[in-house]
Coordinates of N, CA and C in Angstrom, one line a residue:
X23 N 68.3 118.0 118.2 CA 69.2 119.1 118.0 C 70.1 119.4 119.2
X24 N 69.4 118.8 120.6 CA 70.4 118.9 121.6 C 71.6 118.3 121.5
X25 N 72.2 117.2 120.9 CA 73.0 116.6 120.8 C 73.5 116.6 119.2
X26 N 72.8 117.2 118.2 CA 73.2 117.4 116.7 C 74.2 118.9 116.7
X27 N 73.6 119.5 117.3 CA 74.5 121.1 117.3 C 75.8 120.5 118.0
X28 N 75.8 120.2 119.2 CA 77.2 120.5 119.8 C 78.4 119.5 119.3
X29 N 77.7 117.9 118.2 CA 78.2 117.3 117.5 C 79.0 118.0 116.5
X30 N 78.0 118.4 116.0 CA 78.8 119.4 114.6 C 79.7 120.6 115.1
X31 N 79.4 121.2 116.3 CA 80.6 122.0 116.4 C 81.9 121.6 117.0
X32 N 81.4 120.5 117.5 CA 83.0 119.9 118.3 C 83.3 119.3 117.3
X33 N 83.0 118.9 116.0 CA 83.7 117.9 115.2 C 84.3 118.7 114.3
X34 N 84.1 120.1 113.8 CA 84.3 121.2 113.7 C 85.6 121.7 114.3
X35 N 85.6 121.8 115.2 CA 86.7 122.5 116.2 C 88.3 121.4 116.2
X36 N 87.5 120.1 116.0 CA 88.7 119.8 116.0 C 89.3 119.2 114.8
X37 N 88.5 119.4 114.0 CA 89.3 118.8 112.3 C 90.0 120.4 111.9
X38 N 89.4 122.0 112.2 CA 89.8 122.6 111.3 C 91.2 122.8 111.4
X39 N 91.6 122.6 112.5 CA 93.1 122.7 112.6 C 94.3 122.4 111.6
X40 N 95.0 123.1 110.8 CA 95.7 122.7 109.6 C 96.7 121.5 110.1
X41 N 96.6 120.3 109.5 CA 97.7 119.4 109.6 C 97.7 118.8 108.3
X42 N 98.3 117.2 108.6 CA 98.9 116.5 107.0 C 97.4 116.3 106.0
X43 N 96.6 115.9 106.5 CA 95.5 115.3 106.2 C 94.9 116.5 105.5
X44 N 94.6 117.6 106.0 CA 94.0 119.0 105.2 C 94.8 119.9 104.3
X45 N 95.7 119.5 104.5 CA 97.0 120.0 103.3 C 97.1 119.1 102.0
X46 N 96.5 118.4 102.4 CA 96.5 117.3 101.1 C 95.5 117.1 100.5
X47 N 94.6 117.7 101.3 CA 92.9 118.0 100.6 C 93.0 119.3 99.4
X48 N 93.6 120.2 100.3 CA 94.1 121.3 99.7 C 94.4 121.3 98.1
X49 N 96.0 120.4 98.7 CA 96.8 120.3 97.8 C 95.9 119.8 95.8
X50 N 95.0 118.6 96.7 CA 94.5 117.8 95.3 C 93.2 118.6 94.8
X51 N 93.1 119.6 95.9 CA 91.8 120.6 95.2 C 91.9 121.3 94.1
X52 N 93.4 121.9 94.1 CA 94.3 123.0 94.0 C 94.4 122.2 92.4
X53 N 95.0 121.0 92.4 CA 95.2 120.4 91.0 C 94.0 119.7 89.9
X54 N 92.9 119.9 90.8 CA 91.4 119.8 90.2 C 91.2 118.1 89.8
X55 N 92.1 117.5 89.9 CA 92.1 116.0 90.2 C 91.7 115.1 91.8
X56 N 90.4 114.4 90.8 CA 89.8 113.3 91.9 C 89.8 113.8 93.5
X57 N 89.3 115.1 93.2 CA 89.1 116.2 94.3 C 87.5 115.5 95.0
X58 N 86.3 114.8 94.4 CA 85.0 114.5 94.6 C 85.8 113.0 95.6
X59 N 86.3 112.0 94.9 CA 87.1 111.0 95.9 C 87.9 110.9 97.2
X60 N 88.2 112.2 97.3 CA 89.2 112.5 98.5 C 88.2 113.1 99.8
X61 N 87.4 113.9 99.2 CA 86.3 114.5 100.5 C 85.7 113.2 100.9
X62 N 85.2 113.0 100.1 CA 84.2 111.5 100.2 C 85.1 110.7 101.1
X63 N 86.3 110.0 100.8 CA 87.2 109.1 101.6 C 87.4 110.0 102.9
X64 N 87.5 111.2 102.9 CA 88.1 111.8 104.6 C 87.0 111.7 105.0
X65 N 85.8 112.4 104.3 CA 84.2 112.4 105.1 C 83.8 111.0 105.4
X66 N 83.6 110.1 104.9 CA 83.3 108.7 105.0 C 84.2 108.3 106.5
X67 N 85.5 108.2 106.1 CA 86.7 107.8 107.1 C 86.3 107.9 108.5
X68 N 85.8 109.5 108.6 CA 85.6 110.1 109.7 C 84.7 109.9 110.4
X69 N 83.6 109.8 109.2 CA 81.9 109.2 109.9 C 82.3 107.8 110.7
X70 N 82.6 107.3 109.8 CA 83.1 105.5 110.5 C 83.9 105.7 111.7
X71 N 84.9 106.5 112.0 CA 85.4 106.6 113.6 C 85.4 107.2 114.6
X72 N 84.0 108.1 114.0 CA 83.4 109.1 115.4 C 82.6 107.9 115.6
X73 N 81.3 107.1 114.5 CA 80.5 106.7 114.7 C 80.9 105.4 115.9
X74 N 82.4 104.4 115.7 CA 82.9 103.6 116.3 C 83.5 104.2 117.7
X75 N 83.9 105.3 117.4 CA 84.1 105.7 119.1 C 82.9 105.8 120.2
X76 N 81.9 106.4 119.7 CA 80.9 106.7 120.0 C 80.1 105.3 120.8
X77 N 80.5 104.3 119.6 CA 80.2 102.7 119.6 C 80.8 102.1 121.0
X78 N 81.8 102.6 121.2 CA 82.9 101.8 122.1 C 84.4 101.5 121.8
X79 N 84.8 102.1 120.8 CA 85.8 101.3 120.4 C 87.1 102.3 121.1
X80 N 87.0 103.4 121.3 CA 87.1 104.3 122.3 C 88.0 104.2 123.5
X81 N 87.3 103.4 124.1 CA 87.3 102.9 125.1 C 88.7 101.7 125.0
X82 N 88.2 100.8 124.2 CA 89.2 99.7 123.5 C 91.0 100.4 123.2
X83 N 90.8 101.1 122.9 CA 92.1 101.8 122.1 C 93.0 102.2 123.3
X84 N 92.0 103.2 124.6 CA 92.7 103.6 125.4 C 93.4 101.9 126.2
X85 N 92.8 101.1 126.2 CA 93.4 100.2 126.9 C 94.4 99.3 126.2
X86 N 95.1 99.7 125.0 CA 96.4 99.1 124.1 C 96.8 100.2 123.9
X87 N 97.5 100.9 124.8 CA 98.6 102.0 124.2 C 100.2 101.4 123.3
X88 N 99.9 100.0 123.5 CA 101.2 99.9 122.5 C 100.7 99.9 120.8
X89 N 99.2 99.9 120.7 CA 98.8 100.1 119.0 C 99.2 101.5 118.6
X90 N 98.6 102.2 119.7 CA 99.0 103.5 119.3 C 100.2 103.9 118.8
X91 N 101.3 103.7 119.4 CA 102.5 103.5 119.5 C 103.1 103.1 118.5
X92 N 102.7 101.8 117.9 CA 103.1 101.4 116.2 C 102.4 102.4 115.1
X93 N 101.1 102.7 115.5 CA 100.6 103.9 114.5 C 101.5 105.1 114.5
X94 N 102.1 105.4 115.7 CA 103.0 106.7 115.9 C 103.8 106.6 115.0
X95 N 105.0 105.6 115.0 CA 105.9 105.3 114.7 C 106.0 105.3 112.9
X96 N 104.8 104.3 112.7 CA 104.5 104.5 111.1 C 103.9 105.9 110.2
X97 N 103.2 106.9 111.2 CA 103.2 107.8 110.6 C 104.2 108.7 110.8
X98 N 104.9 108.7 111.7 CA 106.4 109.2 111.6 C 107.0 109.1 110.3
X99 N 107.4 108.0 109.7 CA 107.9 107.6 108.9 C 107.1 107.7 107.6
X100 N 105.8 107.9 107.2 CA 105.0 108.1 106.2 C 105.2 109.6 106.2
X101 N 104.7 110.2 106.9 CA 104.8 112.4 106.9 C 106.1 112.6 106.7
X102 N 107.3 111.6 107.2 CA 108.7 111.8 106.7 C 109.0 112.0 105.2
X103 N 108.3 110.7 104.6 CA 108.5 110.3 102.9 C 107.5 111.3 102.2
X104 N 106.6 112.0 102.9 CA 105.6 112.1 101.7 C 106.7 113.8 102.2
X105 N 106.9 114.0 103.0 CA 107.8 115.4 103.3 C 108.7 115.7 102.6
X106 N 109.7 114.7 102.2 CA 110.7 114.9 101.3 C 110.2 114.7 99.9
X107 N 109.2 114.2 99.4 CA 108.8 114.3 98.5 C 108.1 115.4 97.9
X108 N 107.4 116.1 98.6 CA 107.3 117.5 98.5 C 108.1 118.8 98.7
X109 N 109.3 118.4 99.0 CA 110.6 119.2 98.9 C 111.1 118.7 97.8
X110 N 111.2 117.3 97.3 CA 111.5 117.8 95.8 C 110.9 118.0 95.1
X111 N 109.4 117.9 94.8 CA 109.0 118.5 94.4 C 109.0 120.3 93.9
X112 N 109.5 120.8 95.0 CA 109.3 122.7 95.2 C 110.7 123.0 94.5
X113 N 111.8 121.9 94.5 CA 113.1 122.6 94.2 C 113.0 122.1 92.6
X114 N 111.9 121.3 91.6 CA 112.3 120.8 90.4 C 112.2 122.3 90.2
X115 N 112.8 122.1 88.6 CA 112.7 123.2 87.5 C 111.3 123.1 87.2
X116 N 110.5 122.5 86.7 CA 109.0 122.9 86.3 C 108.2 122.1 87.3
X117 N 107.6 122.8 87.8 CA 106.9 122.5 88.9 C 104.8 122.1 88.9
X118 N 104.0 121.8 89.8 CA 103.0 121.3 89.2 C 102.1 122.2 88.7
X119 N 101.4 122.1 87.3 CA 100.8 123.0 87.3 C 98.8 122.8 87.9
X120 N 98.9 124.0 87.5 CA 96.7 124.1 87.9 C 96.1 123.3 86.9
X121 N 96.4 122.9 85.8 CA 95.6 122.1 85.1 C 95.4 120.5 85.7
X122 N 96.5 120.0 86.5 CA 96.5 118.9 87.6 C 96.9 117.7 86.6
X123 N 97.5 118.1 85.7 CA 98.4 116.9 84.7 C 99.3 115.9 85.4
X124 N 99.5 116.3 86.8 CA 100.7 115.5 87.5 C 100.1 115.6 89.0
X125 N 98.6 115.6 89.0 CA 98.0 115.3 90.1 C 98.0 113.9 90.7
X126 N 98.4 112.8 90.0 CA 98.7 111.4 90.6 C 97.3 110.6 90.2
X127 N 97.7 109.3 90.0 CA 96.7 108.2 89.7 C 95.4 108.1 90.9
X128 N 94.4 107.5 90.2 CA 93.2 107.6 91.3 C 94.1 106.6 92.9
X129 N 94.6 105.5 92.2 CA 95.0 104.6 93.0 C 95.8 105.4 94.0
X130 N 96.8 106.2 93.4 CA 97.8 106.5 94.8 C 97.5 107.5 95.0
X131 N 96.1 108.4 95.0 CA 95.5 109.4 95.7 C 95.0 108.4 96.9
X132 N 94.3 107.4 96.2 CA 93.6 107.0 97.6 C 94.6 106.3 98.8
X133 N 95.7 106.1 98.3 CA 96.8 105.2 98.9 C 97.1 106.3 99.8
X134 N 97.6 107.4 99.5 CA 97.6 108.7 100.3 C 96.7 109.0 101.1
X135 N 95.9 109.3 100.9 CA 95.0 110.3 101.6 C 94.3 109.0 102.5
X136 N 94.3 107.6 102.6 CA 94.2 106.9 103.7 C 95.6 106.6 104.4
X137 N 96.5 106.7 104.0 CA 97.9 106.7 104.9 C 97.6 108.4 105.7
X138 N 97.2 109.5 105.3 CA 97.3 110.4 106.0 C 96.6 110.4 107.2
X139 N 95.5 109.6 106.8 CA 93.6 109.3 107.8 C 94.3 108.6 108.6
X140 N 94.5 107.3 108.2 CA 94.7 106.6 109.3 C 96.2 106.2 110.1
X141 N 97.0 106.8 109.6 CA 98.6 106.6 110.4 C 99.0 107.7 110.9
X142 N 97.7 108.4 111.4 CA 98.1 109.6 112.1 C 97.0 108.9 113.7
X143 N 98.1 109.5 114.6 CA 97.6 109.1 116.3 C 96.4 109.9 116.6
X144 N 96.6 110.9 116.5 CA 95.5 111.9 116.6 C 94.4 111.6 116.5
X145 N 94.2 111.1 115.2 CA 92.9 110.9 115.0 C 92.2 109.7 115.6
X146 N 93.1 109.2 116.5 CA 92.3 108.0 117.0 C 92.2 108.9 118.3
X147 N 93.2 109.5 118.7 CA 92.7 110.4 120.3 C 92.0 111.1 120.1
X148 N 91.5 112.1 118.7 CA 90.4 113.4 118.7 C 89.5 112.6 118.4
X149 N 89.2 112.2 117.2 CA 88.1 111.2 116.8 C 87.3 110.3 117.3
X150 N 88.2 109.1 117.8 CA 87.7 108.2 118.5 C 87.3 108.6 119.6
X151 N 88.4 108.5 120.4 CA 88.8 108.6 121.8 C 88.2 109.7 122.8
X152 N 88.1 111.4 122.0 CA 87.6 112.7 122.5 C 86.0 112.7 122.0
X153 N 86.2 112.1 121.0 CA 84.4 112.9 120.4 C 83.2 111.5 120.8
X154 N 84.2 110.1 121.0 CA 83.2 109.2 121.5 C 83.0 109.5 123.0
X155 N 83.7 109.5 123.8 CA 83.6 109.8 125.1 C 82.5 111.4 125.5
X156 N 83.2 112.4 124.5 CA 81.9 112.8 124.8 C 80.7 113.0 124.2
X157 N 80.5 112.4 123.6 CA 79.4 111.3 123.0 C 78.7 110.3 123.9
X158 N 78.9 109.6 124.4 CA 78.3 109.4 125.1 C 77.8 109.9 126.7
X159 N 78.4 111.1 127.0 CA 77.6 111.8 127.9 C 75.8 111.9 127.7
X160 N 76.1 112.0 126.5 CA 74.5 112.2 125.6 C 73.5 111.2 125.7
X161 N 74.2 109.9 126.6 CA 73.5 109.1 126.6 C 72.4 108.4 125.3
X162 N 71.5 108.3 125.3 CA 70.5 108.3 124.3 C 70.6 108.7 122.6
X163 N 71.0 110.0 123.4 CA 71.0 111.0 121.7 C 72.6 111.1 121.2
X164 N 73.2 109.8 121.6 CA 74.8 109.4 121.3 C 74.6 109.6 120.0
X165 N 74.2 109.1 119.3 CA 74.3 108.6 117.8 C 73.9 110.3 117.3
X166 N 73.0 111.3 117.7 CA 72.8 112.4 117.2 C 73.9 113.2 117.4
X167 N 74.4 113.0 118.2 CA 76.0 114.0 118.1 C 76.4 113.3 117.4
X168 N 77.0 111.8 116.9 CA 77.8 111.1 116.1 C 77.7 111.6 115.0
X169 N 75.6 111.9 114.6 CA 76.0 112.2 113.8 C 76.4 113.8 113.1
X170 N 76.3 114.6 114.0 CA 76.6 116.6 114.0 C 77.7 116.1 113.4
X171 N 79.0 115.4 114.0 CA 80.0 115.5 113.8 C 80.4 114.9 112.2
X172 N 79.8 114.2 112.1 CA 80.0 113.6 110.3 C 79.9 114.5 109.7
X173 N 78.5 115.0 110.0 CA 78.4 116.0 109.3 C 79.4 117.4 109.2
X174 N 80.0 117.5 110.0 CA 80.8 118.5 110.4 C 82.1 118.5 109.4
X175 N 82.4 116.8 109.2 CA 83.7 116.6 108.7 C 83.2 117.1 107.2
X176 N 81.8 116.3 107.1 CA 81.7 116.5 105.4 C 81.4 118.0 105.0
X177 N 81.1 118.8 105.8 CA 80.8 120.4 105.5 C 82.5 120.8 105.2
X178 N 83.4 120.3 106.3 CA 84.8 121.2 106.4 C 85.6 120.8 105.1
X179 N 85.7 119.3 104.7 CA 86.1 118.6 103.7 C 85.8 118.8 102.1
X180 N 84.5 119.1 102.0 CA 83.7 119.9 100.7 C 84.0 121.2 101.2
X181 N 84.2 121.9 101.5 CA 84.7 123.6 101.8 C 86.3 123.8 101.2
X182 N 86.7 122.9 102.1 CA 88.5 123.2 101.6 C 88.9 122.3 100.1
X183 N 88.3 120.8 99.8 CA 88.3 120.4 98.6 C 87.7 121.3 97.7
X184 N 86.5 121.6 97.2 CA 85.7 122.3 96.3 C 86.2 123.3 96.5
X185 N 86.6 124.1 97.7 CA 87.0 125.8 97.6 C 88.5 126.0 96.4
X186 N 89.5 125.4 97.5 CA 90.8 125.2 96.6 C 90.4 125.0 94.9
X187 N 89.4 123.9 95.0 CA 89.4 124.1 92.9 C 88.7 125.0 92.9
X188 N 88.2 125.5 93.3 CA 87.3 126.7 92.6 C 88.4 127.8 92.2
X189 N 89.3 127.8 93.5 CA 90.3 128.9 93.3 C 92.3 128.6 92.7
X190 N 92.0 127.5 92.0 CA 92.9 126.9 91.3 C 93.2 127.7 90.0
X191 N 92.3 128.2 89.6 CA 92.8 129.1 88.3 C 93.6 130.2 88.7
X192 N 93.3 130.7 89.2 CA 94.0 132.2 90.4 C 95.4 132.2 90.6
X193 N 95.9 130.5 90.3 CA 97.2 130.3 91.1 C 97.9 128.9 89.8
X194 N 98.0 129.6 88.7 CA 98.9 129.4 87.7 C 100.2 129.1 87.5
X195 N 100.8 130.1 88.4 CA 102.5 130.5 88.0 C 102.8 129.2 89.0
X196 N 104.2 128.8 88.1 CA 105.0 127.7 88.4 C 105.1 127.9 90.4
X197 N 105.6 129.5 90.7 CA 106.7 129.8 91.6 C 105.5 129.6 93.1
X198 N 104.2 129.5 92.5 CA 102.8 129.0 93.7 C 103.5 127.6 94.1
X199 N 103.6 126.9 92.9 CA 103.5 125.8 93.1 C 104.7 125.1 94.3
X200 N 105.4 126.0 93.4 CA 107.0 125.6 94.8 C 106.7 126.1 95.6
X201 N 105.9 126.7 96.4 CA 105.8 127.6 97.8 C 104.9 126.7 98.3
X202 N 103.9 126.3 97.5 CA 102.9 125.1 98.2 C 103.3 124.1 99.0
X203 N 104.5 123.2 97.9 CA 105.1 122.2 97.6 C 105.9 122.4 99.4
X204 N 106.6 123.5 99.3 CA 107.7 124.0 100.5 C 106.8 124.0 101.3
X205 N 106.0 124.8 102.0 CA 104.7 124.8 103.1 C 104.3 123.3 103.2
X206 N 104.2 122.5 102.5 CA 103.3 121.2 102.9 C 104.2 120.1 102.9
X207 N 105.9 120.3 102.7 CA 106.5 119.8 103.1 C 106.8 120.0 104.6
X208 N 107.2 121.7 105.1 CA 107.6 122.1 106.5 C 106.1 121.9 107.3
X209 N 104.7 121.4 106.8 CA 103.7 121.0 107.8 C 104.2 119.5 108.0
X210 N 104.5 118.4 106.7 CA 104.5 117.4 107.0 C 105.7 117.1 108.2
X211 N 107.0 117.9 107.7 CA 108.2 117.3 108.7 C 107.6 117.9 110.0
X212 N 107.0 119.0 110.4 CA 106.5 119.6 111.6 C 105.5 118.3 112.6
X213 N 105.2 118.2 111.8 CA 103.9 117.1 112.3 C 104.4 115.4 112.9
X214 N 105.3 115.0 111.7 CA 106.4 114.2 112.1 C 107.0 114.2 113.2
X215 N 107.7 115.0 113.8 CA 108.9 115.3 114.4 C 107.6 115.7 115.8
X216 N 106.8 116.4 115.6 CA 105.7 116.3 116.8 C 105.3 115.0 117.5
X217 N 104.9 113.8 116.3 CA 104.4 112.7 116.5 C 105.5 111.7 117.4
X218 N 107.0 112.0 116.6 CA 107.9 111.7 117.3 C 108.5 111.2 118.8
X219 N 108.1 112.9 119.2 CA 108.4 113.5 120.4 C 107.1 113.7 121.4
X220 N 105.5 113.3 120.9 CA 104.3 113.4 122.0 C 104.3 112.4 122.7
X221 N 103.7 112.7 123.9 CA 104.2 111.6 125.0 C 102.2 111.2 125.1
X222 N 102.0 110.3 124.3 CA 101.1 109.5 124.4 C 99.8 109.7 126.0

């Protein structure tokens, strides 16, 4: 538990933060489609890259800052497209409803929601890079923080997936949907235009 508590709260601390990746957990919660797939893939995702930072890989990443750099670049350009795509979205005439008829194929949920996981830089500097390093201060009980922190993702991930559908009926009217649509476009171009401009 010495190393399981402060796992799960640091892993905690730094997923809750709203970006592309939790907007889109949201989003597919909200439409009650293949909502059980998407936690699982972020929770899964996340286990595997705390667990490999933890491992060393960490360490590896910091010494090729030009990978990072092509990941920047590409998720620049993914948060761009999926941005405008949710701007048109918010300006159609009938917009998506709560029943999740226009939730999207299993296929290009998962195509998504690993373009959001993994073509974002961050998560190789918070995940890997922040929660492996201190992770191994732990010495020994490395792997018991590794694993607080999984755990952490899969409590946050089942909270905001499952929560959103639970509270999908609530949020019916067309005019939710274009406000959503608008918010999770101005997160994606925000996040973009951040990734842009951070100096590595």
């Amino acid at each position: 538990m010495f190393a399981f508590l402060p796992g799960l709260l640091t892993g905690l601390s730094l997923i809750i933060a709203i970006g592309a990746q939790n907007a889109f957990v949201i989003r597919q919660g909200l439409t009650k489609k293949h909502v059980l797939l998407v936690v699982a893939i972020c929770a899964l995702s996340d286990a595997v890259l705390i667990f490999l930072g933890v491992g060393g890989l960490g360490a590896l990443i910091q010494g090729l800052p030009w990978l990072l750099e092509i990941i920047r670049w590409f998720g620049v350009l993914y948060l761009g497209w999926f941005g405008i795509k949710s701007l048109r979205s918010a300006f159609k005439v009938q917009s998506l409803d709560a029943s999740g008829e226009q939730g999207g194929s299993a296929a290009k949920v998962v195509a998504a929601v690993l373009g959001f996981t993994f073509l974002n830089p961050h998560v190789y500097l918070d995940t890997v890079i922040l929660l492996g390093s201190i992770g191994n201060q732990f010495g020994e009980a490395k792997w018991w923080f590794a694993t607080g922190a999984a755990v952490g993702s899969v409590l946050w991930f089942s909270s905001i997936g499952f929560g959103a559908k639970a509270a999908s009926g609530l949020m019916k009217k067309p005019s939710f949907w274009k406000i959503l649509d608008f918010v999770i476009a101005v997160v994606m171009f925000s996040i973009a235009i951040l990734l842009a401009f951070y100096k590595f």
